[in-house]
C-alpha cells in the first residue's frame, strides 16, 4: 500500500472525486474496522483540514468516541442528544450551519461553528456516525452529504 495521499486543490467536488477512490484503496483488504475508521479520519483531515473529523460508535444506548483527528472530544453521547445523537435517532444526515443555533448542540470545541453528521447504517441499523466540524459557519452542504454518505455506505462493521 502506498501511504501517501494525493492531496489536491480545486472545487469541493473535485477534492472528493480524487480522495474517495484513494480512501477505498486504503481500506481495501483490511477487515479491522477501527484501523479503517482511523485511516478515513486521517485522510479526510489531510484533504480538507476540518477542525475535527471522526467517528462515534454505537455501544448499547450511547455513542462512544472512536477514531478521530482534531482536538480532544467528549467520549459519550446519548441517543437524541446533540447533533450526533439526533442524527443517530433520525438515522439521517444532519447539516448544521450554525451550531450555536442548534438546540442541545454539544460543544466539544468552542472553535466549532458548523457541523455535518452522517449515520453509518447497516441492515437498517445505525452502527456508528461520522462527524465533521468546521471553524467556518455554513461550511457543509449537499456536496459533503452526497460524498460522505457514499464513503460510509461501503463500510463493513
Ligand atoms: N458537536 C457534537 C458533539 C461531538 S463533537 O463535535 C466532536 C454534537 O453536538 O453532537
PDB file of C-alpha atoms and ligand atoms in Angstrom:
ATOM      1  CA  UNK A   1       0.000   0.000   0.000  1.00  0.00           C
ATOM      2  CA  UNK A   2       1.271   3.458  -0.873  1.00  0.00           C
ATOM      3  CA  UNK A   3       0.858   5.580   2.245  1.00  0.00           C
ATOM      4  CA  UNK A   4       0.998   8.988   0.589  1.00  0.00           C
ATOM      5  CA  UNK A   5      -2.298  10.567  -0.379  1.00  0.00           C
ATOM      6  CA  UNK A   6      -2.580  12.709  -3.460  1.00  0.00           C
ATOM      7  CA  UNK A   7      -3.964  15.915  -1.926  1.00  0.00           C
ATOM      8  CA  UNK A   8      -5.414  18.308  -4.471  1.00  0.00           C
ATOM      9  CA  UNK A   9      -6.846  21.798  -4.619  1.00  0.00           C
ATOM     10  CA  UNK A  10      -9.973  22.542  -6.634  1.00  0.00           C
ATOM     11  CA  UNK A  11     -13.694  22.503  -6.052  1.00  0.00           C
ATOM     12  CA  UNK A  12     -15.116  20.514  -3.187  1.00  0.00           C
ATOM     13  CA  UNK A  13     -16.480  18.026  -5.700  1.00  0.00           C
ATOM     14  CA  UNK A  14     -13.084  17.617  -7.358  1.00  0.00           C
ATOM     15  CA  UNK A  15     -11.485  17.070  -3.977  1.00  0.00           C
ATOM     16  CA  UNK A  16     -13.975  14.328  -3.056  1.00  0.00           C
ATOM     17  CA  UNK A  17     -13.714  12.743  -6.520  1.00  0.00           C
ATOM     18  CA  UNK A  18      -9.945  12.439  -6.102  1.00  0.00           C
ATOM     19  CA  UNK A  19      -9.983  11.455  -2.445  1.00  0.00           C
ATOM     20  CA  UNK A  20     -12.707   8.795  -2.335  1.00  0.00           C
ATOM     21  CA  UNK A  21     -11.029   6.245  -4.630  1.00  0.00           C
ATOM     22  CA  UNK A  22      -7.840   6.691  -2.621  1.00  0.00           C
ATOM     23  CA  UNK A  23      -9.694   6.015   0.633  1.00  0.00           C
ATOM     24  CA  UNK A  24     -11.332   2.936  -0.865  1.00  0.00           C
ATOM     25  CA  UNK A  25      -7.903   1.671  -1.940  1.00  0.00           C
ATOM     26  CA  UNK A  26      -6.546   2.473   1.503  1.00  0.00           C
ATOM     27  CA  UNK A  27      -9.116   0.377   3.367  1.00  0.00           C
ATOM     28  CA  UNK A  28      -9.409  -2.360   0.754  1.00  0.00           C
ATOM     29  CA  UNK A  29      -8.191  -5.669   2.106  1.00  0.00           C
ATOM     30  CA  UNK A  30      -8.168  -4.547   5.745  1.00  0.00           C
ATOM     31  CA  UNK A  31     -11.024  -6.021   7.731  1.00  0.00           C
ATOM     32  CA  UNK A  32     -10.384  -4.320  11.068  1.00  0.00           C
ATOM     33  CA  UNK A  33     -12.972  -1.586  11.290  1.00  0.00           C
ATOM     34  CA  UNK A  34     -11.052   0.551  13.807  1.00  0.00           C
ATOM     35  CA  UNK A  35      -7.997   0.598  11.533  1.00  0.00           C
ATOM     36  CA  UNK A  36     -10.171   1.624   8.595  1.00  0.00           C
ATOM     37  CA  UNK A  37     -12.051   4.335  10.511  1.00  0.00           C
ATOM     38  CA  UNK A  38      -8.710   5.715  11.725  1.00  0.00           C
ATOM     39  CA  UNK A  39      -7.361   5.979   8.190  1.00  0.00           C
ATOM     40  CA  UNK A  40     -10.596   7.524   6.890  1.00  0.00           C
ATOM     41  CA  UNK A  41     -10.483  10.217   9.583  1.00  0.00           C
ATOM     42  CA  UNK A  42      -6.824  10.908   8.793  1.00  0.00           C
ATOM     43  CA  UNK A  43      -7.448  11.083   5.032  1.00  0.00           C
ATOM     44  CA  UNK A  44     -10.397  13.485   5.413  1.00  0.00           C
ATOM     45  CA  UNK A  45      -8.385  15.675   7.784  1.00  0.00           C
ATOM     46  CA  UNK A  46      -5.439  15.729   5.397  1.00  0.00           C
ATOM     47  CA  UNK A  47      -7.516  16.712   2.370  1.00  0.00           C
ATOM     48  CA  UNK A  48      -9.967  19.149   3.951  1.00  0.00           C
ATOM     49  CA  UNK A  49      -8.233  20.248   7.148  1.00  0.00           C
ATOM     50  CA  UNK A  50     -11.519  20.450   9.030  1.00  0.00           C
ATOM     51  CA  UNK A  51     -11.276  21.358  12.712  1.00  0.00           C
ATOM     52  CA  UNK A  52     -12.402  17.873  13.772  1.00  0.00           C
ATOM     53  CA  UNK A  53     -13.366  14.733  11.925  1.00  0.00           C
ATOM     54  CA  UNK A  54     -14.022  11.321  13.321  1.00  0.00           C
ATOM     55  CA  UNK A  55     -16.404   8.627  14.373  1.00  0.00           C
ATOM     56  CA  UNK A  56     -18.666   7.738  17.257  1.00  0.00           C
ATOM     57  CA  UNK A  57     -19.606   4.075  17.533  1.00  0.00           C
ATOM     58  CA  UNK A  58     -22.952   2.813  18.855  1.00  0.00           C
ATOM     59  CA  UNK A  59     -22.410   0.875  22.080  1.00  0.00           C
ATOM     60  CA  UNK A  60     -25.715  -0.171  23.673  1.00  0.00           C
ATOM     61  CA  UNK A  61     -27.641   3.056  24.318  1.00  0.00           C
ATOM     62  CA  UNK A  62     -24.795   5.500  23.703  1.00  0.00           C
ATOM     63  CA  UNK A  63     -22.384   6.738  21.094  1.00  0.00           C
ATOM     64  CA  UNK A  64     -18.802   6.204  22.187  1.00  0.00           C
ATOM     65  CA  UNK A  65     -15.878   8.135  20.743  1.00  0.00           C
ATOM     66  CA  UNK A  66     -13.958   6.263  18.045  1.00  0.00           C
ATOM     67  CA  UNK A  67     -11.013   7.134  15.795  1.00  0.00           C
ATOM     68  CA  UNK A  68     -10.747  10.853  15.074  1.00  0.00           C
ATOM     69  CA  UNK A  69      -8.443  13.721  14.122  1.00  0.00           C
ATOM     70  CA  UNK A  70      -8.560  17.064  15.884  1.00  0.00           C
ATOM     71  CA  UNK A  71      -8.917  18.382  19.425  1.00  0.00           C
ATOM     72  CA  UNK A  72      -9.948  16.050  22.250  1.00  0.00           C
ATOM     73  CA  UNK A  73     -13.683  15.389  22.289  1.00  0.00           C
ATOM     74  CA  UNK A  74     -16.449  14.212  24.602  1.00  0.00           C
ATOM     75  CA  UNK A  75     -16.435  10.443  24.898  1.00  0.00           C
ATOM     76  CA  UNK A  76     -20.121   9.510  25.251  1.00  0.00           C
ATOM     77  CA  UNK A  77     -23.300  10.904  23.698  1.00  0.00           C
ATOM     78  CA  UNK A  78     -26.829   9.694  24.473  1.00  0.00           C
ATOM     79  CA  UNK A  79     -29.328   8.921  21.723  1.00  0.00           C
ATOM     80  CA  UNK A  80     -31.160  12.086  20.711  1.00  0.00           C
ATOM     81  CA  UNK A  81     -28.567  14.365  22.343  1.00  0.00           C
ATOM     82  CA  UNK A  82     -26.592  16.922  20.356  1.00  0.00           C
ATOM     83  CA  UNK A  83     -26.179  16.817  16.604  1.00  0.00           C
ATOM     84  CA  UNK A  84     -24.653  13.323  16.740  1.00  0.00           C
ATOM     85  CA  UNK A  85     -27.357  11.810  18.925  1.00  0.00           C
ATOM     86  CA  UNK A  86     -30.055  13.380  16.782  1.00  0.00           C
ATOM     87  CA  UNK A  87     -28.582  12.057  13.516  1.00  0.00           C
ATOM     88  CA  UNK A  88     -28.431   8.637  15.179  1.00  0.00           C
ATOM     89  CA  UNK A  89     -32.060   8.842  16.384  1.00  0.00           C
ATOM     90  CA  UNK A  90     -33.275  10.027  12.967  1.00  0.00           C
ATOM     91  CA  UNK A  91     -30.968   7.684  11.024  1.00  0.00           C
ATOM     92  CA  UNK A  92     -30.405  10.613   8.675  1.00  0.00           C
ATOM     93  CA  UNK A  93     -27.621  13.050   7.854  1.00  0.00           C
ATOM     94  CA  UNK A  94     -27.755  16.385   9.674  1.00  0.00           C
ATOM     95  CA  UNK A  95     -26.103  19.570   8.448  1.00  0.00           C
ATOM     96  CA  UNK A  96     -25.889  22.413  10.957  1.00  0.00           C
ATOM     97  CA  UNK A  97     -24.909  25.799   9.516  1.00  0.00           C
ATOM     98  CA  UNK A  98     -24.511  27.471  12.902  1.00  0.00           C
ATOM     99  CA  UNK A  99     -24.026  25.184  15.879  1.00  0.00           C
ATOM    100  CA  UNK A 100     -24.962  27.952  18.309  1.00  0.00           C
ATOM    101  CA  UNK A 101     -28.457  27.904  16.845  1.00  0.00           C
ATOM    102  CA  UNK A 102     -28.859  24.145  17.197  1.00  0.00           C
ATOM    103  CA  UNK A 103     -30.774  23.369  20.412  1.00  0.00           C
ATOM    104  CA  UNK A 104     -28.769  20.954  22.538  1.00  0.00           C
ATOM    105  CA  UNK A 105     -25.595  21.163  20.489  1.00  0.00           C
ATOM    106  CA  UNK A 106     -22.703  19.611  22.415  1.00  0.00           C
ATOM    107  CA  UNK A 107     -19.712  21.943  22.178  1.00  0.00           C
ATOM    108  CA  UNK A 108     -16.610  19.768  22.271  1.00  0.00           C
ATOM    109  CA  UNK A 109     -14.566  22.690  20.957  1.00  0.00           C
ATOM    110  CA  UNK A 110     -15.533  26.345  21.216  1.00  0.00           C
ATOM    111  CA  UNK A 111     -13.932  26.831  17.785  1.00  0.00           C
ATOM    112  CA  UNK A 112     -16.542  24.702  16.021  1.00  0.00           C
ATOM    113  CA  UNK A 113     -19.040  26.785  14.053  1.00  0.00           C
ATOM    114  CA  UNK A 114     -20.747  24.330  11.696  1.00  0.00           C
ATOM    115  CA  UNK A 115     -21.091  20.593  11.544  1.00  0.00           C
ATOM    116  CA  UNK A 116     -22.213  17.589   9.491  1.00  0.00           C
ATOM    117  CA  UNK A 117     -23.120  14.214  10.955  1.00  0.00           C
ATOM    118  CA  UNK A 118     -23.607  11.189   8.692  1.00  0.00           C
ATOM    119  CA  UNK A 119     -25.004   7.963  10.130  1.00  0.00           C
ATOM    120  CA  UNK A 120     -23.459   4.644   9.104  1.00  0.00           C
ATOM    121  CA  UNK A 121     -26.358   2.285   8.551  1.00  0.00           C
ATOM    122  CA  UNK A 122     -26.003  -1.479   8.213  1.00  0.00           C
ATOM    123  CA  UNK A 123     -29.067  -3.725   7.886  1.00  0.00           C
ATOM    124  CA  UNK A 124     -31.320  -0.766   8.705  1.00  0.00           C
ATOM    125  CA  UNK A 125     -29.473  -0.100  11.956  1.00  0.00           C
ATOM    126  CA  UNK A 126     -27.193   2.823  12.763  1.00  0.00           C
ATOM    127  CA  UNK A 127     -23.901   1.283  13.905  1.00  0.00           C
ATOM    128  CA  UNK A 128     -21.803   4.481  14.030  1.00  0.00           C
ATOM    129  CA  UNK A 129     -21.749   8.076  12.893  1.00  0.00           C
ATOM    130  CA  UNK A 130     -19.215  10.173  11.013  1.00  0.00           C
ATOM    131  CA  UNK A 131     -18.931  13.691  12.433  1.00  0.00           C
ATOM    132  CA  UNK A 132     -17.096  16.658  10.918  1.00  0.00           C
ATOM    133  CA  UNK A 133     -16.730  20.117  12.439  1.00  0.00           C
ATOM    134  CA  UNK A 134     -15.575  23.336  10.817  1.00  0.00           C
ATOM    135  CA  UNK A 135     -14.330  26.642  12.169  1.00  0.00           C
ATOM    136  CA  UNK A 136     -16.399  28.372   9.467  1.00  0.00           C
ATOM    137  CA  UNK A 137     -20.144  28.947   9.506  1.00  0.00           C
ATOM    138  CA  UNK A 138     -22.197  27.077   6.872  1.00  0.00           C
ATOM    139  CA  UNK A 139     -19.196  25.075   5.776  1.00  0.00           C
ATOM    140  CA  UNK A 140     -21.025  21.854   4.869  1.00  0.00           C
ATOM    141  CA  UNK A 141     -23.562  21.460   2.095  1.00  0.00           C
ATOM    142  CA  UNK A 142     -25.236  18.865  -0.069  1.00  0.00           C
ATOM    143  CA  UNK A 143     -21.956  18.008  -1.819  1.00  0.00           C
ATOM    144  CA  UNK A 144     -20.472  16.914   1.513  1.00  0.00           C
ATOM    145  CA  UNK A 145     -23.643  14.960   2.300  1.00  0.00           C
ATOM    146  CA  UNK A 146     -23.596  13.103  -1.025  1.00  0.00           C
ATOM    147  CA  UNK A 147     -19.918  12.158  -0.910  1.00  0.00           C
ATOM    148  CA  UNK A 148     -19.699  11.365   2.799  1.00  0.00           C
ATOM    149  CA  UNK A 149     -22.804   9.169   2.585  1.00  0.00           C
ATOM    150  CA  UNK A 150     -21.232   7.393  -0.398  1.00  0.00           C
ATOM    151  CA  UNK A 151     -17.992   6.966   1.550  1.00  0.00           C
ATOM    152  CA  UNK A 152     -19.582   5.315   4.590  1.00  0.00           C
ATOM    153  CA  UNK A 153     -22.021   3.173   2.599  1.00  0.00           C
ATOM    154  CA  UNK A 154     -19.454   0.561   1.734  1.00  0.00           C
ATOM    155  CA  UNK A 155     -18.020   0.206   5.231  1.00  0.00           C
ATOM    156  CA  UNK A 156     -18.117  -3.216   6.820  1.00  0.00           C
ATOM    157  CA  UNK A 157     -18.501  -3.441  10.595  1.00  0.00           C
TER     158      UNK A 157
HETATM  159  N1  LIG B   1     -20.978  18.622  18.416  1.00  0.00           N
HETATM  160  C1  LIG B   1     -21.364  17.244  18.570  1.00  0.00           C
HETATM  161  C2  LIG B   1     -20.512  16.547  19.601  1.00  0.00           C
HETATM  162  C3  LIG B   1     -19.325  15.878  19.050  1.00  0.00           C
HETATM  163  S1  LIG B   1     -18.057  16.904  18.747  1.00  0.00           S
HETATM  164  O1  LIG B   1     -18.436  17.963  17.818  1.00  0.00           O
HETATM  165  C4  LIG B   1     -16.715  16.128  18.229  1.00  0.00           C
HETATM  166  C5  LIG B   1     -22.827  17.146  18.905  1.00  0.00           C
HETATM  167  O2  LIG B   1     -23.494  18.152  19.151  1.00  0.00           O
HETATM  168  O3  LIG B   1     -23.336  16.024  18.946  1.00  0.00           O
END
